[in-house]
Structure formats: structure tokens, C-alpha cells
mmCIF file of C-alpha atoms in Angstrom:
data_model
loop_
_atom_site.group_PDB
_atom_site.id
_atom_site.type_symbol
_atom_site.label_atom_id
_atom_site.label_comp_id
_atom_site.label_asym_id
_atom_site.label_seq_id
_atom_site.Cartn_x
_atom_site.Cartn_y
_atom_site.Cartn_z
ATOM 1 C CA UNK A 1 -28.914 -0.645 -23.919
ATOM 2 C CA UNK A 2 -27.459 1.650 -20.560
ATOM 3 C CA UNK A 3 -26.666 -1.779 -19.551
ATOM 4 C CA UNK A 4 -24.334 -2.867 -22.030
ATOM 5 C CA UNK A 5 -22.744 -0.545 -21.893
ATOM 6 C CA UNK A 6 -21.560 -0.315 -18.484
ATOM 7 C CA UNK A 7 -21.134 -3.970 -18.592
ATOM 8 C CA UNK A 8 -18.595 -3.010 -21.912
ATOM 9 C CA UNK A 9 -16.657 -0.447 -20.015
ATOM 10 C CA UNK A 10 -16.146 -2.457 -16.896
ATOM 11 C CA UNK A 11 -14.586 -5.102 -19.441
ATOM 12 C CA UNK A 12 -12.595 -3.196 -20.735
ATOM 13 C CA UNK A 13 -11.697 -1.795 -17.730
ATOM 14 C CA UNK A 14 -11.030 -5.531 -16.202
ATOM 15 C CA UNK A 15 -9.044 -6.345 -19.399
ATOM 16 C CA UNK A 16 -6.587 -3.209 -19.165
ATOM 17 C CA UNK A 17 -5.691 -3.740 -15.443
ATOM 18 C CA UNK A 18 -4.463 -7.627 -16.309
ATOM 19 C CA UNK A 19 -3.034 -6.217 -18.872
ATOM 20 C CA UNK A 20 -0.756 -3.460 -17.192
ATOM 21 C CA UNK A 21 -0.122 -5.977 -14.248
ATOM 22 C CA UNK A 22 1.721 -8.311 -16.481
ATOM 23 C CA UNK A 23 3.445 -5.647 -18.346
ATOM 24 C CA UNK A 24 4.510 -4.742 -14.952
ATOM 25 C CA UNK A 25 6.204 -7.981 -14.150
ATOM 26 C CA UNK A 26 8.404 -7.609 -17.547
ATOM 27 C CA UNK A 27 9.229 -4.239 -16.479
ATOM 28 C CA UNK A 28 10.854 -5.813 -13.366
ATOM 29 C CA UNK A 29 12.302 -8.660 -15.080
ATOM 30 C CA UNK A 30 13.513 -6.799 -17.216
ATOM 31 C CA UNK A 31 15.590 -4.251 -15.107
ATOM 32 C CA UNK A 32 17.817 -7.519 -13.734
ATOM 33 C CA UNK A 33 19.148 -7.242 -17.137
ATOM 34 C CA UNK A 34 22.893 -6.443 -17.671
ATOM 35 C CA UNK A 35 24.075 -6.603 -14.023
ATOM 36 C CA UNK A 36 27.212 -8.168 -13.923
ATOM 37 C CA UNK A 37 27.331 -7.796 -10.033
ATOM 38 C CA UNK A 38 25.544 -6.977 -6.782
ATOM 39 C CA UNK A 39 25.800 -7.753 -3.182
ATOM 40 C CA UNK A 40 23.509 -9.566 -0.956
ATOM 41 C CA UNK A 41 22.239 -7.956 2.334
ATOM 42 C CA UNK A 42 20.567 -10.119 4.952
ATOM 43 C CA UNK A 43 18.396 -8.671 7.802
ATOM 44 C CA UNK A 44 16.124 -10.688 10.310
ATOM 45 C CA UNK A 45 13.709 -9.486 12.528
ATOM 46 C CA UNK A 46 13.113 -12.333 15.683
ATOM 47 C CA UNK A 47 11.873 -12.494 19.276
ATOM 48 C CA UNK A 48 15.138 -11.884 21.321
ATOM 49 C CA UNK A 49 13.454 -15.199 22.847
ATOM 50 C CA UNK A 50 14.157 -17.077 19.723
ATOM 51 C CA UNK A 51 17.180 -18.525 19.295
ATOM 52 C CA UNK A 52 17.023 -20.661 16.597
ATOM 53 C CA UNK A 53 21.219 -20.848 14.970
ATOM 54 C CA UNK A 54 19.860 -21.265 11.949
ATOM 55 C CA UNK A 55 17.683 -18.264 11.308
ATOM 56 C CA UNK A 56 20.652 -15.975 11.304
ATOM 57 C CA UNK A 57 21.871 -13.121 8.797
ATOM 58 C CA UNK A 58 25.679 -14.801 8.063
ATOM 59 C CA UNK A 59 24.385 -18.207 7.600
ATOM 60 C CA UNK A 60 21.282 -16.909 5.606
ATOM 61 C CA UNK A 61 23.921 -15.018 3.307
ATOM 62 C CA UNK A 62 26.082 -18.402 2.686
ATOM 63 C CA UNK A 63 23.044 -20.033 1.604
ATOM 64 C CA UNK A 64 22.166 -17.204 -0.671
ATOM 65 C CA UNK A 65 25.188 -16.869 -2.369
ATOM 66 C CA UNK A 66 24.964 -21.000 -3.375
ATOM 67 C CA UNK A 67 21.718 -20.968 -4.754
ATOM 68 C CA UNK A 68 23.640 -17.657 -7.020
ATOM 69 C CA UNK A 69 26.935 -18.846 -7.817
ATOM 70 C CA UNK A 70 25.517 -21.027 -10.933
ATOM 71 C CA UNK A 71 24.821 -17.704 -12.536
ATOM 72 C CA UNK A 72 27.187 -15.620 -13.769
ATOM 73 C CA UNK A 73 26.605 -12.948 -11.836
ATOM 74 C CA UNK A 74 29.358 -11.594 -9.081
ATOM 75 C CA UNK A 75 28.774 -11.276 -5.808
ATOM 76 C CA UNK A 76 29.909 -7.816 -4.076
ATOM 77 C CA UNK A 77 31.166 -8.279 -0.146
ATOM 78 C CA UNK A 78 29.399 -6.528 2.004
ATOM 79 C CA UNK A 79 32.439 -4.154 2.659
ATOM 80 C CA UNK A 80 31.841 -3.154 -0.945
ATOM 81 C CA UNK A 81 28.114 -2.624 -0.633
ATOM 82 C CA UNK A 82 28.638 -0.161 2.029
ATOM 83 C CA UNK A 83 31.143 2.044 0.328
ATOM 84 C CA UNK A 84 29.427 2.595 -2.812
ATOM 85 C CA UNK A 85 26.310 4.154 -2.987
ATOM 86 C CA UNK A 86 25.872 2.440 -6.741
ATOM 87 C CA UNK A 87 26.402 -0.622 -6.324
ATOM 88 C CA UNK A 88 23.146 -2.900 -6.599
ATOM 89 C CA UNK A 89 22.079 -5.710 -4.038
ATOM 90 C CA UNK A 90 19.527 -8.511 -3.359
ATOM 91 C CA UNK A 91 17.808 -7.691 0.026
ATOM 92 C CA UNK A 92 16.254 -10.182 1.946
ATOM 93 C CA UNK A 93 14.134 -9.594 4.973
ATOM 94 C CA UNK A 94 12.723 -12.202 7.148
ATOM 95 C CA UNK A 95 10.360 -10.699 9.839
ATOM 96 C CA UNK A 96 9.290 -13.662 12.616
ATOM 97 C CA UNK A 97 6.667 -12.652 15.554
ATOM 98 C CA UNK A 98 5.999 -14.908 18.605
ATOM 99 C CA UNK A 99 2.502 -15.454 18.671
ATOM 100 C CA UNK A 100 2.112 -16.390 22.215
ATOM 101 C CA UNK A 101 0.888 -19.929 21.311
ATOM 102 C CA UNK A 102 3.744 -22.020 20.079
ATOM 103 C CA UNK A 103 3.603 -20.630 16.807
ATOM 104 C CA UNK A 104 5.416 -18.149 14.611
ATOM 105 C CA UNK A 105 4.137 -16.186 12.172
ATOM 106 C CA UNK A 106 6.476 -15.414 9.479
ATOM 107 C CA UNK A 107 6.970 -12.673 6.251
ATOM 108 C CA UNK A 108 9.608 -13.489 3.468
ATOM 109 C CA UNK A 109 10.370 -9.884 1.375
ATOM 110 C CA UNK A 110 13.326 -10.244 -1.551
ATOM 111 C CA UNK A 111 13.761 -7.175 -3.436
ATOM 112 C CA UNK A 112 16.274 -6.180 -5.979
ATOM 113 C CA UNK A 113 17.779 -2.459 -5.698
ATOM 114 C CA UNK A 114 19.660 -0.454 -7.778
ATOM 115 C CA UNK A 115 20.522 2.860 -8.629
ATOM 116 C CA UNK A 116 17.791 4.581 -10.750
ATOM 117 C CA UNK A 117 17.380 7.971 -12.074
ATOM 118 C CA UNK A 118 14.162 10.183 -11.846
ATOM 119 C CA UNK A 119 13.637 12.508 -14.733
ATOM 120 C CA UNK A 120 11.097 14.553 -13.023
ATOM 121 C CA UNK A 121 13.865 15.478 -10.291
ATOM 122 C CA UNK A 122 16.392 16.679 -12.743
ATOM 123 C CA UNK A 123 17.862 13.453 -13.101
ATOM 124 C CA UNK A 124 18.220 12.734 -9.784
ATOM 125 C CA UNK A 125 19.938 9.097 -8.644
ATOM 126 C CA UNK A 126 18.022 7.416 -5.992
ATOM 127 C CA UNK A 127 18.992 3.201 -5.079
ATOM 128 C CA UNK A 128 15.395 1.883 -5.407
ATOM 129 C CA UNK A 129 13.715 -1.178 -5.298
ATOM 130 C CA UNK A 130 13.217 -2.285 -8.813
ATOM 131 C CA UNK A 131 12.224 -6.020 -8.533
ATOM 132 C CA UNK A 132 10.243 -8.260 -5.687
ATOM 133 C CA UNK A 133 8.817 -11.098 -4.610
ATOM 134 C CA UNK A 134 7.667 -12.752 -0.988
ATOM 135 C CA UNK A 135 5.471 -14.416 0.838
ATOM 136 C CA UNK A 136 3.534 -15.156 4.984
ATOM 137 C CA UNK A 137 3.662 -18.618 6.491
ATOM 138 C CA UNK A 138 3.247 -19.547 10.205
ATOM 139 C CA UNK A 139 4.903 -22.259 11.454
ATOM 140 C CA UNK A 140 5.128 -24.524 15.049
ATOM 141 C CA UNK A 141 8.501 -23.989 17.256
ATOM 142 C CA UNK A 142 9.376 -27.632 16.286
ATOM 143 C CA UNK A 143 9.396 -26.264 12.307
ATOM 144 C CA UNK A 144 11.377 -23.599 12.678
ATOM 145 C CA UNK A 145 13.722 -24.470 10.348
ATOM 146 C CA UNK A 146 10.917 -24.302 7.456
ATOM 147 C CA UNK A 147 11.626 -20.024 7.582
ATOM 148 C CA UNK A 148 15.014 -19.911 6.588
ATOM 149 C CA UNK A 149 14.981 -22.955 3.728
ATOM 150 C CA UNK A 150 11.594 -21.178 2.936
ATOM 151 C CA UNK A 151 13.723 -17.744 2.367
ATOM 152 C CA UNK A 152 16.165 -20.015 0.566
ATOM 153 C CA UNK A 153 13.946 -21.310 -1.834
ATOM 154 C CA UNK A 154 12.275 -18.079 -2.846
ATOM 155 C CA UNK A 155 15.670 -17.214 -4.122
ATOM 156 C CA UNK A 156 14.860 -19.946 -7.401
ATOM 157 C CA UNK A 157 12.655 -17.175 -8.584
ATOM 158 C CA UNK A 158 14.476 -14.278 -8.539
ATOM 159 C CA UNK A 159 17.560 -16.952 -10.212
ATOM 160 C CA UNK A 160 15.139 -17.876 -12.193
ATOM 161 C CA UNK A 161 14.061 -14.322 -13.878
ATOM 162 C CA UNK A 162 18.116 -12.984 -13.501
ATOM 163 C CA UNK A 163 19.192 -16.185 -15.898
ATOM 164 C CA UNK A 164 16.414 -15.085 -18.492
ATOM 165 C CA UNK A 165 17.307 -11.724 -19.105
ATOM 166 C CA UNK A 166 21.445 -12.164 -18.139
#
């Protein structure tokens, strides 16, 4: 009987964890909702060794804003990013190592901030990080050029989820 029961809770346990994970993912869906514009900020981490032309922040940024213009949202320049402390942008980091052995370990991070406001600091506006997505790969010097379409490509998904709610 002491065994059911344990075996009961830790379903239900199991069961409420799925369930707050997905609620979590409408929660960030959901908060792409109603933005008629944001800018895009690029930033790559490489081996000074690694000089690749096409894993760079401007070119990065031109792809970006392509694989965007189809919605309707508009895109902020990065002038008027910096001079406004509300204004909400897609951040994309790209972080490449050199791992000493003709390959390249790679991590992918998009995140979506915006201004938000915490209740529990007297309303306090902080620019936060309200939707993500990402991913690792490796790849050989000779792909290279797999990192930034990679980065590219991960954009379809946040598109994706922005078109939904927009």
C-alpha cells in the first residue's frame, strides 16, 4: 500500500513538471506578442586565429534582418537600440573555441529582450530576456561556414513563434 503511494505522488509529481514546462514555452511565446519593432544585436566570440569573413557581426545582422523582413515587424538601427533603454531587440550570440585539433566547437544563444517590470521591486523596469532558444555543434575548419547559416536558420523559430502571436 506505502508503495503506491509513493509511486502516485512521484506521478503526479512527473505530470506537473511537463506540465509547467510547456506552460512555460506559451509564456514566452506569448510575450513576442504586440511588438511592432525591435533591433537586432549581433555579437561573436572567435579565436583571434580564425578568420573566417563570413562569421562576422555586420554580415550576420544582414542575414538576420532577411529571414525578418517577411514579418511585419520593424527593424530598429542599431543607433536606435543604443539610445533607448526601451526599446526591445533579438540578441544573437555565437561563441566558437579552437579545439586544438582542427575542429571548432560551437554555441548558438538567440534571446528576445525587452523591457519588463518587477512588482516585487516597486515596479521597477529592468530589459530582460523574455524568450530563447539555441543550440552546440562542432564542426571541421573546412565547415566553417555551417556556424553562421546554422545561426541563420535558428532564426525560423523565433519567426516562426513572432508570426503566431503578431
Amino acid at each position: 500500500m506505502k508503495k503506491s503511494w509513493i509511486l502516485t505522488l512521484f506521478c503526479i509529481a512527473i505530470c506537473s513538471i511537463s506540465t509547467f514546462a510547456q506552460s512555460e514555452i506559451q509564456i514566452e511565446n506569448g510575450s513576442l506578442a504586440g511588438i511592432p519593432a525591435f533591433g537586432i544585436v549581433v555579437n561573436i566570440e572567435k579565436p583571434a586565429s580564425l578568420q573566417d569573413s563570413s562569421i562576422a557581426p555586420a554580415s550576420l545582422r544582414q542575414e538576420i534582418i532577411q529571414k525578418i523582413r517577411p514579418t511585419s515587424a520593424q527593424i530598429l538601427s542599431n543607433q536606435q537600440v543604443l539610445d533607448s533603454y526601451e526599446a526591445p531587440y533579438l540578441y544573437l550570440h555565437v561563441n566558437i573555441m579552437d579545439a586544438g585539433n582542427g575542429t571548432y566547437p560551437f554555441a548558438v544563444d538567440v534571446r528576445f529582450y525587452q523591457p519588463t517590470k518587477l512588482i516585487l521591486k516597486n515596479d521597477l523596469t529592468q530589459v530582460a530576456a523574455t524568450w530563447h532558444t539555441g543550440f552546440v555543434g562542432i564542426v571541421s575548419y573546412d565547415m566553417l561556414h555551417i556556424i553562421p547559416e546554422s545561426a541563420v536558420d535558428l532564426l525560423d523559430t523565433f519567426v516562426d513563434e513572432y508570426q503566431k502571436v503578431n
